[in-house]
Structure formats: structure tokens, C-alpha cells
DNA sequence: CTGTTAGCGCATTCAG
DNA sequence: CTGAATGCGCTAACAG
């Protein structure tokens, strides 16, 4: 039992018979120290089981070696991809010897900036952004260091890593077009998220509009809640009112309700109707039929976001890093017999689709 | 743009024309302060947008107002229940005005105790415990404050909240017995976790042994990895070698491989074979057939664990709090036509099965 | 290369 | 009820 309270640097210094600062410099390496002194200090540290005191260090150095991660809401339940972001960020943070402060409060601009200026964290990662996001605006104004998972409409000077949802929609549609479908529905994010300006939803909508036009396909844009009962309702009325529609793309878990609706309507997947989800993992393989969809390297994206932030904190002053990460379309039963190729294994390697410099214009269509 | 660096207490004091300590006492309320002084101080705080500096506060007070949550491995992917624990803990932490430090490193005893004695966190929550867990032993010896989600074999003096897996297995088996099944397999946690001494796995095994004996049912204990391919293999050979077996209980996601194996064997669920999962959410409702299984109040359990820890840190010296949380068996298609009752809504209320005092013996069987 | 010293921002004791 | 003074443990000048 070692109930003793932790040793301090002063005690180490005494024990080793050196000056306090020498201990400090041995630890930080910010100044050369002779081998013998280093030895003595290290020995003392070992013997007394010394641990640098975090808060003291933070106070004196002005840096907490901690980053904060802000999740959107505690309705955190439904979004495995977000959880992968967190896992990736946690990993990277540990690997770089930083700590990760997790925050779920309905974190408004004030809370976020507040936490940072309280000195408890040196920088922040913000998730689930709107096209116009008050939190991002506040962070920009505050001059704090931060990174975004997602992005805002105005990406000027913004560090972000985002999944390329637009590309996901395009790939999904192209796949369906290739199978001969001429009328395709998009089960987009729910109306309230669209109204709020949730940027991924806007991007999906626009990509769908553009891609259907390009491919000469009739597109039906359908905002739709994720939960099964609601999605079931939306899907049922779609099937009734649009008999020509033979395929659908969902942006999330709307596929559950959709599949049920198809079953009840006596339609078989994929013979009568095909389904693709822009984001299906980890459910895709468990479903019957297994779901065709885009697989995203979300863990890697989270890792990258954290690394970008820490790079900034440790002095990187390069131009903004803006990464759009691509996903792979994995074909499964819901759009026909799966091809020979085995699906990519668990943790995908990163695939950067797009890494714009701020001055470059975003592609128009 | 407010790039100015944060105000300090000294500045507030000057601005308000009071002593530094008065500002401190206004903030902490640990000493009466006259209304007019309080007014002036509050005004100054407002005007200068003052934020107490976390590290300074931690250094001076010796408490960081932060708790650490240690996840097991970054193979975090597969376990939605764990994510609910985290979400619940995060919520409770915010609500109590604490911060939550997340750590995934393959956190060994040394790292955990180290983090705590570094003053970066006041206490810890440890997840995914083994029957004999070195981390818990180290924490006990260190005299640090901590709480466990899960538990160890020796619960003496331990604060924990755990899902009652034993009860889950019993309920599941009772349900199957009620349906007339006489030979039932348990797809338990994988062999390596059992070998390691993962306590939930041991508990499941023992509960299954006891309950089958009690009910006069033939039980087949089958350690089995979660991923579909492996589970498929185990299930296939089970169906081949044990034709009398008409039902199975899975402790995790082994049901995916099992359902596939049943399908390929031409067996229909639930007519030819019934399946129950001790932990199915959030997949249960998405599957075809929808899966009968236990629903756990994991979010609430996480919340409780955090609250217990914070209570301890803020002076609660009561005897150990040891909570075994019960889950509800929700009957769905995989064990027959679902009954009238609608399944419990998203966030279940907590149900304490068991709240032993340390001196009380644990039930034997 | 090493030692001495002055704060970092706040909590808290000690005088008044 | 209020103010002045001390120190938490460490970093980073500043002197050798």
C-alpha cells in the first residue's frame, strides 16, 4: 500500500543532491545535462516514483497538453461513425502524449470558448457542424486553435477533415444507374436537420440533384427521420405514389424502415427494388439482405483530426489542412449478387479525395 | 475578435476595487461577502469575461474536478453497450460540473495509477474487468478513489455498477425452457476472453451451468468469437453434431454467424430453432428475424458509475455501493411471435436487482 | 553545464 | 465581514 502522497520535484532535487531546475531540465530536455547528474536524477525519480504534477505544469507552462472533443448531443446513441471518430481521436491523442477531454453538454459557442480559455484544454475538435455554425464562428473570433470533423460552408482558413458525403451519394447513384435504375429516391437526413442547416444533409441533397441530372435519372428527394417507424411511413407512401421508383439511397439508418416497408409491400430486394446506404456500417453485414453501402474510414478520420490539431498546437503554421476523405462502395445483396471481391477489411486505409488549398475554389459540380 | 488573453482574478479585484481574496470568496461562497462587494465583483467578472483558470485552481486546491474514464482496448468497435456506458458517464459528469478525461491506451495498472497521482484527475472509472484484475488491485493499493463498471471476483470494499449477466442468462434460458426447448447451446464469449478471466464470461458460464441443471435442460457451453465468419463455423458444427439442440443463447454478436448458419442449413427461425441474445441492442430490431434478447439500461449504468465516483470525491464515506443492474427480456420474432406488449422505449429506467452490503454474502446459486 | 529565483492564477490562512 | 500574505509544483529566465 502506497498511500503516500506523490513526490514533488523539490524532493527529487534534494534526494539527488541537485538543483530543482536540473530536475526540470532532465525531464524536459530543454537544456543539456551531464550524464552523471541525469543518472542521479533518474534514480531519484525511480526510487520515489515521481510523477510530474499536471496542473502545476500547466500553470507554469501555460499549456495543458490536453485537447477537448465536443460531441453534439447525448442522443449519441445512433451514430457508430461518430463513435469511430471519437475512438480514432482518442487513439491519436494518447499516441501523441496528450489527454482528451470529452464533452457532451449541448455545447454552445460560449461553453466551448469558455473551456478553452479556462486553460483546461489547449485546443478543440468540433463535430457535427452546420453550414453556418455559431460554434465555429465563435472559435474563429476567439483566436483559439481548433479542428473540425465535418466542415462549414465557408472553409476559409479552416482546418478540417470530413467524409466526402457528396462523393458517396454520387458513387451510390452511379452504381444504381449502372444496374439500370431510372428512378431513384434519396432518403436524406430528417427535415429538422435540413432546416437547421446540417451541412452533410445539404451536401447530400445537392450532390443528388447534380448527379441525377448528369445521369439523366429521375431523382426523388425525400427528407426522412432515421428511426424505423417514421422511415417505414415515408417509404410506404413513396412506394404507393411512385411505382416507377425501383431503388433508393439512404443517408443513414432509414434503411430499416425502408426494408420493412418493402417486405410488407411484397417487394423483394434486390429483384424488385435496390437499396444502398451512404453509411451502413456496422449493420450492413448483419442485415438480410446484406446492405450495399459506402464504408468510411471514420477511425482514421478521427485520428487525423486529432493529429492536425496537435500539430497546430505544437507549432505547425502551414496553410490550412482541409481533408475530404473518400469511402468505398461495397456491393452486397441489397443491390444484387455480390461480386467476387471481398469487402475491405475492418480498418480501411485512408483515401484522400480532395485536399484543397484555401485559395482554390471548391469544385462547382 | 477577442484575441486578448483571459483575465485573471487579480485584474478582477483591481477592476472591482476589492481584495483578491474577496473575489475568490465571491466565487466559492466559502465565506460571507456583503452584497455591494459581491455586486462589484460580479460586474467586473462580467465585463472582463473572466474565467477561472482550471490548472491554477487545481494546483492551489489540490483537486482537478476531473475524472478519468478508462476504456479497455481500441477494439472498441464492436460494443455499443460500452459506448452507452461512456455516454452516460459523460452526461453525469457534465451535470455535476466535472470534466471527463477519456483514455484508451492499453491502460495498465501503472498508467492508471500514474494518471491519478499526476493530479490530472481526481478519480477513475475502470471498465471491462477480469475476475482478478491487476488494475483494480493497483488502484486498491494506491488508495485512489475509483469506481468500476463491471466487477471483480473479490468485491470487498469495491464500488461498482455491473449489468447482471447471470440474471440475463437465467431469464433467457427460462424463456426458452418455457417454449419447450430441452437442449440449448450457449454461445459464450470467445475462448481467449474466458482464458483471460473476463468476469462477465465466467459469470455467464456459471449461470448457464446452474440454470440448465435447475431446469433439467441439457446445456451446451460453447465459447465463440463474435465475428460472423468464426461464429458461422462454430454454429455449423454445432448444428451438425447436436441435432437435438433447438435453441441458443448468445452473449454477444455471435448471433450473426449463427443466423447465417441456420439459414444455410435450411432451418427456419423460430420454427426450427430459437435464438436469444443476452445483449442485442441496437441490432435486435433491425435483424430479420428481429431478435429476442435482454435490453440493458447501459446509459443509466454509466451515469450511475460516474455519480458514485463523484459522490465519493465530494466526501461520501458511506459503505461501498455495489449495484447489479437488471435488464428486460424483450421477446421478438427469433423466439416466436412477439406478444402484445410493446418493447420498452429507448432509454430504460434503472432496475436494481441487487445492492449488497459488503458484509452480506453474495447469493450462491 | 548548473544553481538561484521569480512568477503562473488561485485557495486559504492569518490579521484586522 | 475584508485585506494582505503565503504557497501549491513546476517552468523559464537570469546568473554564474
PDB file of C-alpha atoms (C1' of nucleotides) in Angstrom, chain D residues 1-14:
ATOM      1  C1'  DC D   1     -17.138  40.923   7.120  1.00  0.00           C
ATOM      2  C1'  DT D   2     -12.400  42.302   4.449  1.00  0.00           C
ATOM      3  C1'  DG D   3      -7.429  42.644   3.069  1.00  0.00           C
ATOM      4  C1'  DA D   4      -2.539  41.046   2.936  1.00  0.00           C
ATOM      5  C1'  DA D   5       0.435  37.356   2.614  1.00  0.00           C
ATOM      6  C1'  DT D   6       1.894  32.535   1.762  1.00  0.00           C
ATOM      7  C1'  DG D   7       2.440  28.620  -1.109  1.00  0.00           C
ATOM      8  C1'  DC D   8       0.545  24.723  -4.400  1.00  0.00           C
ATOM      9  C1'  DG D   9       4.586  22.257  -8.042  1.00  0.00           C
ATOM     10  C1'  DC D  10       6.637  23.491 -11.852  1.00  0.00           C
ATOM     11  C1'  DT D  11       8.886  26.363 -15.951  1.00  0.00           C
ATOM     12  C1'  DA D  12      11.948  29.551 -17.571  1.00  0.00           C
ATOM     13  C1'  DA D  13      14.608  33.456 -17.188  1.00  0.00           C
ATOM     14  C1'  DC D  14      18.614  35.046 -15.073  1.00  0.00           C
TER      15       DC D  14
END
